[in-house]
């Protein structure tokens, strides 16, 4: 059995000693700024908040599928694009959204300024493609806010300690927004997206999934790192470390969304299971004869995000995202190890803080999967999660079966 250890989050340099109730940080995802009309409607929303007296900072994602299109473009030009140049390319998407939103705000008679991640003072480490924020130097944002401007920050990007443009990994605008909320002392961070909040399962897979009212940071972190794409996992880590509450809500309606905050007694007594999350693909490696410290040290060095680790006897089994496959393979070959991998597996995970004090969840999970004729190749747990690697082709069916068995849609 393995537990998931989350990385320590480096301190986000905070310019605000006290929480500044007047500053709000809002983040809009790709669908929310998907076309010019949607951008204009985001601009109207921001102006309304400014007129209500807030100091408004908005973090925008690239419009619609822009990031995917830019990545495809790079792949057409080069089979293995240079990481520095790839970051120069894909960071452009977010700049487009911010510049256009600033124009739309000007037309509404308000002052606005768009900033790149670098201009906004988002300082990262030097790992291209999945850089981590190490510091926020928010001086320029404060100056613009003091001048009454609405500040638009390009999400997903920063400037490295060696002065290069970096990007933060897929979904990285969430991390930008949460880090800014922490640095600016905002009470909470509003995440506007294309669903009404966090659901008991991906509503695209389980149409009957139920919207959750509240979740603890730990639950959301487990859900996000197990595949619930609605929030980037690392952004939840930053929120937890700096105690920034998150409000995940819809861009297209005004309804209350899902609050993610510190766990309280009420949450613990509440649900046994908060959700069933999935990942359609995750590579599972088998390595024998390796020194654990050397193996995981080398993988960390290569920035491979190892998830599950299981060891029985000589053999070590671990999983990592498909995107990290090349780096993992190079590392394992470099260590001269005998290894194999499976690329036909995905993962389904049950997450819930109530699990801590309720026996029998694992038994029911296995019985449900068995009943559905689904074989779990690897099983791992944490105090609030049970994760099963199952064939990718059976992931959706596994999610639906577990959602139904634990009666998650009907409470
Ligand atoms: P954005 O571009 O706004 O960041 P994302 O596509 O990154 O939006 O995240 C929103 C999507 O996350 C939803 O459309 C939904 O399909 C997916 N999703 C996956 N799991 C969940 C879940 N448990 N609850 C809500 N949405 C989920
Ligand atoms: N545009 C980036 C992506 O598609 C970052 C984000 O949307 O958060 O991953
Ligand atoms: Mg996202």
XYZ file of C-alpha atoms and ligand atoms in Angstrom:
448
model
C 0.000 0.000 0.000
C 1.252 3.446 -0.746
C 0.235 6.867 0.384
C 0.460 9.937 -1.759
C 2.892 12.490 -0.458
C 2.442 15.998 -1.726
C 5.405 18.214 -2.304
C 6.175 21.050 -0.005
C 5.011 24.303 -1.477
C 7.603 27.056 -1.500
C 6.627 30.248 0.249
C 4.761 32.640 -1.996
C 6.230 36.039 -1.162
C 3.398 38.062 0.313
C 3.316 41.843 0.186
C 0.201 41.933 2.298
C 0.553 41.541 6.018
C -3.134 41.621 6.667
C -5.862 40.155 4.468
C -7.069 42.896 2.203
C -10.796 42.330 2.059
C -11.087 44.723 -0.868
C -8.870 42.767 -3.263
C -10.477 40.004 -5.258
C -8.822 37.520 -7.593
C -10.971 35.907 -10.265
C -9.783 33.271 -12.722
C -11.523 32.491 -16.008
C -10.792 29.238 -17.848
C -10.509 28.601 -21.575
C -14.217 28.072 -22.285
C -15.107 31.155 -20.250
C -13.065 33.332 -22.634
C -13.711 31.083 -25.664
C -14.821 33.784 -28.128
C -15.008 37.601 -28.368
C -18.562 37.718 -26.972
C -17.559 35.651 -23.945
C -14.529 37.868 -23.396
C -16.768 40.923 -23.475
C -19.053 39.348 -20.939
C -16.054 38.608 -18.660
C -15.103 42.277 -19.059
C -18.607 43.313 -17.937
C -18.370 41.033 -14.905
C -15.019 42.564 -13.921
C -16.289 46.106 -14.348
C -19.298 45.303 -12.132
C -16.963 44.109 -9.379
C -14.808 47.232 -9.762
C -17.892 49.429 -9.558
C -18.856 47.596 -6.361
C -15.628 48.992 -4.878
C -13.228 46.056 -5.166
C -9.630 46.069 -6.272
C -9.969 43.590 -9.139
C -7.323 41.163 -10.396
C -8.362 38.691 -13.108
C -6.292 35.774 -14.313
C -7.265 34.600 -17.775
C -6.583 31.357 -19.645
C -6.013 31.115 -23.372
C -9.168 31.295 -25.518
C -10.838 27.909 -26.093
C -8.446 25.395 -27.572
C -5.649 27.885 -28.264
C -3.072 26.066 -26.114
C -3.784 22.736 -27.844
C -3.561 24.442 -31.247
C -0.204 26.002 -30.383
C 1.116 22.641 -29.166
C -0.080 21.008 -32.424
C 1.625 23.741 -34.398
C 4.903 23.085 -32.610
C 4.557 19.347 -33.248
C 4.120 20.030 -36.975
C 7.383 21.946 -37.035
C 9.467 19.799 -34.746
C 9.095 16.264 -33.329
C 10.761 17.292 -30.054
C 10.382 21.042 -29.720
C 13.003 22.830 -27.679
C 11.430 23.333 -24.204
C 12.431 26.997 -23.977
C 10.935 27.813 -27.362
C 7.816 25.779 -26.622
C 7.210 27.938 -23.541
C 7.772 31.091 -25.593
C 5.109 29.800 -27.973
C 2.392 28.490 -25.652
C 2.582 31.393 -23.213
C 1.221 33.594 -26.001
C -2.352 32.242 -25.703
C -2.969 33.816 -22.304
C -1.534 37.148 -23.436
C -4.058 37.310 -26.258
C -6.984 36.870 -23.831
C -5.678 39.528 -21.436
C -4.981 42.149 -24.087
C -8.443 41.651 -25.626
C -10.159 41.787 -22.225
C -8.322 45.024 -21.408
C -9.585 46.526 -24.686
C -13.145 45.462 -23.870
C -12.865 47.017 -20.390
C -11.584 50.295 -21.861
C -14.655 50.383 -24.081
C -16.815 50.103 -20.966
C -15.203 53.282 -19.683
C -12.852 51.730 -17.141
C -9.099 51.581 -16.753
C -7.408 48.217 -17.228
C -3.928 46.888 -17.831
C -2.873 43.476 -19.117
C 0.328 41.942 -17.757
C 2.318 38.886 -18.788
C 3.217 36.480 -15.985
C 6.662 38.007 -15.953
C 5.361 41.578 -15.704
C 3.022 40.488 -12.939
C 6.005 39.241 -10.926
C 5.309 35.496 -11.101
C 8.786 34.063 -10.497
C 9.270 30.334 -11.098
C 11.965 27.686 -11.012
C 13.709 26.844 -14.272
C 11.778 23.712 -15.352
C 10.230 24.499 -18.737
C 6.746 23.128 -19.332
C 5.945 22.504 -15.670
C 7.635 25.255 -13.723
C 6.690 25.874 -10.108
C 6.056 29.334 -8.703
C 8.732 30.196 -6.156
C 7.823 33.789 -5.467
C 5.311 36.488 -6.365
C 6.641 40.038 -6.626
C 3.382 41.900 -6.794
C 4.676 45.471 -6.761
C 3.463 46.276 -10.270
C 0.022 44.817 -9.593
C -0.289 46.901 -6.433
C 0.686 50.041 -8.321
C -1.919 49.424 -11.015
C -4.590 48.646 -8.390
C -3.678 51.837 -6.520
C -4.321 53.711 -9.760
C -7.803 52.203 -9.877
C -7.076 49.865 -12.766
C -8.503 46.411 -13.302
C -5.461 44.148 -13.623
C -5.476 41.280 -16.119
C -2.749 38.733 -15.550
C -1.851 36.139 -18.166
C -2.243 32.777 -16.437
C -0.119 29.634 -16.830
C 3.219 31.447 -17.064
C 6.015 33.169 -15.243
C 9.635 34.166 -15.503
C 12.282 31.809 -14.197
C 15.040 32.667 -11.785
C 17.259 32.637 -14.881
C 15.033 35.185 -16.649
C 13.395 32.830 -19.135
C 9.669 32.609 -19.909
C 8.260 29.460 -18.312
C 4.869 27.765 -18.240
C 3.336 26.015 -15.264
C 1.862 22.853 -16.803
C -1.640 22.151 -18.131
C -4.326 23.911 -16.155
C -1.638 26.214 -14.784
C -3.774 29.364 -14.758
C -5.367 27.977 -11.593
C -1.919 28.076 -9.953
C -1.341 31.649 -11.095
C -4.658 32.739 -9.615
C -4.208 31.016 -6.262
C -0.620 32.233 -5.861
C -1.762 35.790 -6.592
C -4.650 35.513 -4.149
C -2.146 34.384 -1.488
C 0.363 37.109 -2.296
C -2.257 39.857 -2.435
C -3.915 38.733 0.780
C -7.281 38.118 -0.877
C -9.780 36.314 1.331
C -10.558 33.766 -1.351
C -10.038 33.043 -5.020
C -12.914 32.688 -7.478
C -12.437 30.052 -10.171
C -14.889 30.576 -13.050
C -15.310 27.584 -15.305
C -17.740 25.739 -17.601
C -19.414 23.674 -14.843
C -21.349 24.842 -11.776
C -18.739 23.559 -9.340
C -17.024 20.368 -8.289
C -19.219 17.315 -8.792
C -19.246 13.798 -7.328
C -17.803 12.662 -10.690
C -16.973 14.288 -14.008
C -20.452 15.257 -15.267
C -19.315 14.306 -18.772
C -18.947 10.690 -17.624
C -21.740 10.535 -15.050
C -24.576 12.846 -16.108
C -26.327 12.212 -12.766
C -23.321 13.465 -10.763
C -24.240 15.832 -7.944
C -22.679 19.212 -7.262
C -20.776 19.384 -3.968
C -21.338 22.376 -1.686
C -18.114 22.156 0.286
C -14.887 20.188 0.179
C -11.739 20.230 2.282
C -8.389 21.156 0.726
C -7.225 17.576 1.307
C -10.199 16.093 -0.502
C -9.850 18.468 -3.444
C -6.116 17.796 -3.572
C -6.714 14.057 -3.728
C -9.449 14.530 -6.325
C -7.352 16.875 -8.456
C -4.225 14.759 -8.332
C -6.280 11.685 -9.163
C -7.653 13.251 -12.318
C -10.512 15.662 -11.514
C -9.404 18.172 -14.141
C -11.641 20.913 -12.780
C -8.748 22.234 -10.614
C -5.030 21.879 -11.199
C -3.629 19.824 -8.293
C -0.710 22.097 -7.588
C -2.970 25.118 -7.279
C -4.884 23.341 -4.512
C -1.590 22.673 -2.727
C -0.776 26.382 -2.839
C -4.290 27.188 -1.581
C -3.908 24.737 1.294
C -0.471 26.036 2.278
C -1.609 29.642 2.311
C -5.169 28.969 3.441
C -6.784 30.630 0.431
C -10.395 29.466 0.152
C -11.475 28.559 -3.371
C -14.883 29.121 -4.885
C -15.290 27.044 -8.051
C -18.305 28.305 -9.976
C -19.882 28.771 -13.376
C -19.020 31.647 -15.689
C -22.388 31.358 -17.334
C -24.725 31.559 -14.333
C -24.698 33.327 -11.002
C -25.412 30.298 -8.826
C -23.285 29.456 -5.798
C -20.552 26.966 -6.706
C -18.360 24.697 -4.568
C -16.286 26.051 -1.672
C -12.926 24.439 -0.975
C -11.547 25.264 2.443
C -10.035 23.881 5.635
C -11.736 20.781 6.957
C -14.188 21.265 9.794
C -16.104 18.832 11.957
C -19.246 19.181 9.890
C -17.432 17.981 6.776
C -16.027 14.956 8.568
C -19.436 13.914 9.790
C -20.940 14.477 6.405
C -20.162 12.290 3.481
C -18.276 9.041 3.472
C -17.300 9.520 -0.136
C -17.095 12.909 -1.842
C -16.424 11.737 -5.337
C -15.213 9.208 -7.878
C -12.504 10.639 -10.065
C -10.679 9.189 -12.985
C -7.754 9.463 -15.292
C -8.111 7.726 -18.641
C -4.390 7.097 -18.989
C -1.509 6.722 -16.585
C 1.690 4.804 -17.277
C 2.514 2.041 -14.809
C 6.175 0.989 -14.535
C 7.676 -2.178 -13.078
C 11.314 -2.021 -12.062
C 13.422 -4.669 -10.389
C 16.745 -4.592 -8.607
C 16.717 -0.826 -8.053
C 17.737 1.103 -4.983
C 14.608 2.989 -3.972
C 16.439 6.139 -2.958
C 18.452 6.213 -6.182
C 15.455 5.435 -8.407
C 13.075 8.042 -6.989
C 15.890 10.549 -6.557
C 16.701 10.281 -10.273
C 13.006 10.484 -11.266
C 12.543 13.599 -9.137
C 15.657 15.093 -10.700
C 14.063 14.530 -14.128
C 10.834 16.215 -12.872
C 8.794 13.032 -13.295
C 5.641 13.342 -11.182
C 5.498 9.931 -9.572
C 2.045 9.080 -8.261
C 1.399 5.602 -6.873
C 4.336 3.608 -5.495
C 3.896 -0.037 -4.504
C 6.691 -2.357 -3.452
C 6.483 -5.995 -2.543
C 9.809 -7.819 -2.420
C 12.365 -6.833 -5.029
C 9.936 -5.348 -7.509
C 8.934 -1.689 -7.419
C 5.769 -0.610 -9.220
C 5.050 3.067 -9.737
C 2.851 5.216 -11.923
C 3.410 8.598 -13.558
C 1.526 10.810 -16.045
C 1.750 9.858 -19.731
C 3.313 13.261 -20.476
C 6.294 12.255 -18.332
C 6.884 9.002 -20.232
C 9.941 10.129 -22.204
C 11.621 11.596 -19.129
C 10.870 8.466 -17.088
C 12.162 6.110 -19.814
C 15.364 8.106 -20.201
C 15.909 8.076 -16.431
C 15.318 4.327 -16.085
C 17.615 3.576 -19.034
C 20.201 5.959 -17.611
C 20.234 3.996 -14.363
C 20.753 0.795 -16.378
C 17.678 -0.856 -14.842
C 15.557 -3.696 -16.158
C 12.066 -2.250 -16.483
C 8.772 -2.601 -18.290
C 5.725 -0.393 -18.552
C 2.017 -0.632 -19.289
C 0.370 2.081 -21.344
C -3.089 0.549 -21.467
C -4.153 1.495 -17.946
C -6.092 4.358 -16.431
C -7.108 4.981 -12.856
C -10.324 5.335 -10.922
C -10.199 6.745 -7.376
C -12.729 7.119 -4.602
C -12.057 10.134 -2.403
C -13.687 11.137 0.876
C -12.630 12.507 4.256
C -15.292 10.353 5.935
C -13.415 7.247 4.792
C -10.935 7.725 7.644
C -13.425 6.494 10.200
C -15.494 4.043 8.154
C -14.291 0.516 7.465
C -15.574 -1.412 4.476
C -15.039 1.111 1.696
C -12.236 -0.924 0.133
C -14.302 -4.117 0.329
C -17.253 -2.464 -1.405
C -14.987 -0.929 -4.052
C -13.455 -4.288 -4.942
C -16.830 -6.064 -4.898
C -18.267 -3.403 -7.224
C -15.395 -3.634 -9.699
C -15.491 -7.438 -9.598
C -19.246 -7.395 -10.137
C -18.710 -5.218 -13.224
C -16.067 -7.642 -14.512
C -13.286 -5.069 -14.138
C -9.871 -6.217 -12.997
C -7.747 -3.802 -10.929
C -4.086 -4.190 -11.875
C -2.707 -2.010 -9.060
C -4.456 -0.784 -5.918
C -3.185 1.955 -3.634
C -4.671 3.953 -0.785
C -4.238 7.029 1.346
C -6.321 7.769 4.460
C -8.929 9.461 2.283
C -8.531 7.692 -1.060
C -8.691 4.272 -2.711
C -7.206 4.213 -6.192
C -7.424 1.331 -8.672
C -5.574 1.132 -11.958
C -7.905 -0.503 -14.466
C -7.769 -0.891 -18.257
C -8.267 2.501 -19.937
C -11.164 1.115 -21.958
C -13.017 0.267 -18.726
C -12.379 3.503 -16.807
C -15.721 5.146 -17.617
C -17.656 1.999 -16.729
C -15.733 1.712 -13.436
C -16.562 5.342 -12.545
C -20.246 4.817 -13.329
C -20.425 1.554 -11.364
C -18.741 3.024 -8.268
C -20.792 6.225 -8.402
C -23.926 4.102 -8.433
C -22.751 1.598 -5.788
C -21.916 4.365 -3.303
C -25.163 6.139 -4.117
C -23.422 9.418 -4.824
C -25.949 10.946 -7.164
C -28.988 10.747 -4.970
C -28.057 12.237 -1.610
P -11.197 25.597 -17.377
O -10.789 25.800 -18.794
O -12.270 26.506 -16.908
O -10.017 25.562 -16.443
P -11.303 22.710 -17.282
O -11.672 22.020 -18.548
O -9.868 22.736 -16.896
O -11.906 24.183 -17.339
O -12.138 22.103 -16.062
C -13.549 21.993 -16.129
C -13.925 20.582 -16.567
O -13.490 19.653 -15.578
C -15.399 20.332 -16.668
O -15.901 20.681 -17.944
C -15.543 18.834 -16.382
O -15.764 18.060 -17.533
C -14.180 18.456 -15.807
N -14.286 17.691 -14.559
C -13.614 16.539 -14.288
N -13.937 16.076 -13.096
C -14.834 16.935 -12.556
C -15.545 16.989 -11.320
N -15.399 16.050 -10.387
N -16.388 18.024 -11.115
C -16.546 18.991 -12.043
N -15.903 18.990 -13.239
C -15.063 17.981 -13.501
N -4.118 27.397 -21.298
C -3.458 26.445 -20.412
C -3.976 25.046 -20.656
O -4.783 24.842 -21.532
C -3.562 26.815 -18.976
C -4.955 26.882 -18.403
O -5.932 26.934 -19.131
O -5.064 26.868 -17.178
O -3.555 24.114 -20.011
Mg -8.581 24.126 -15.947
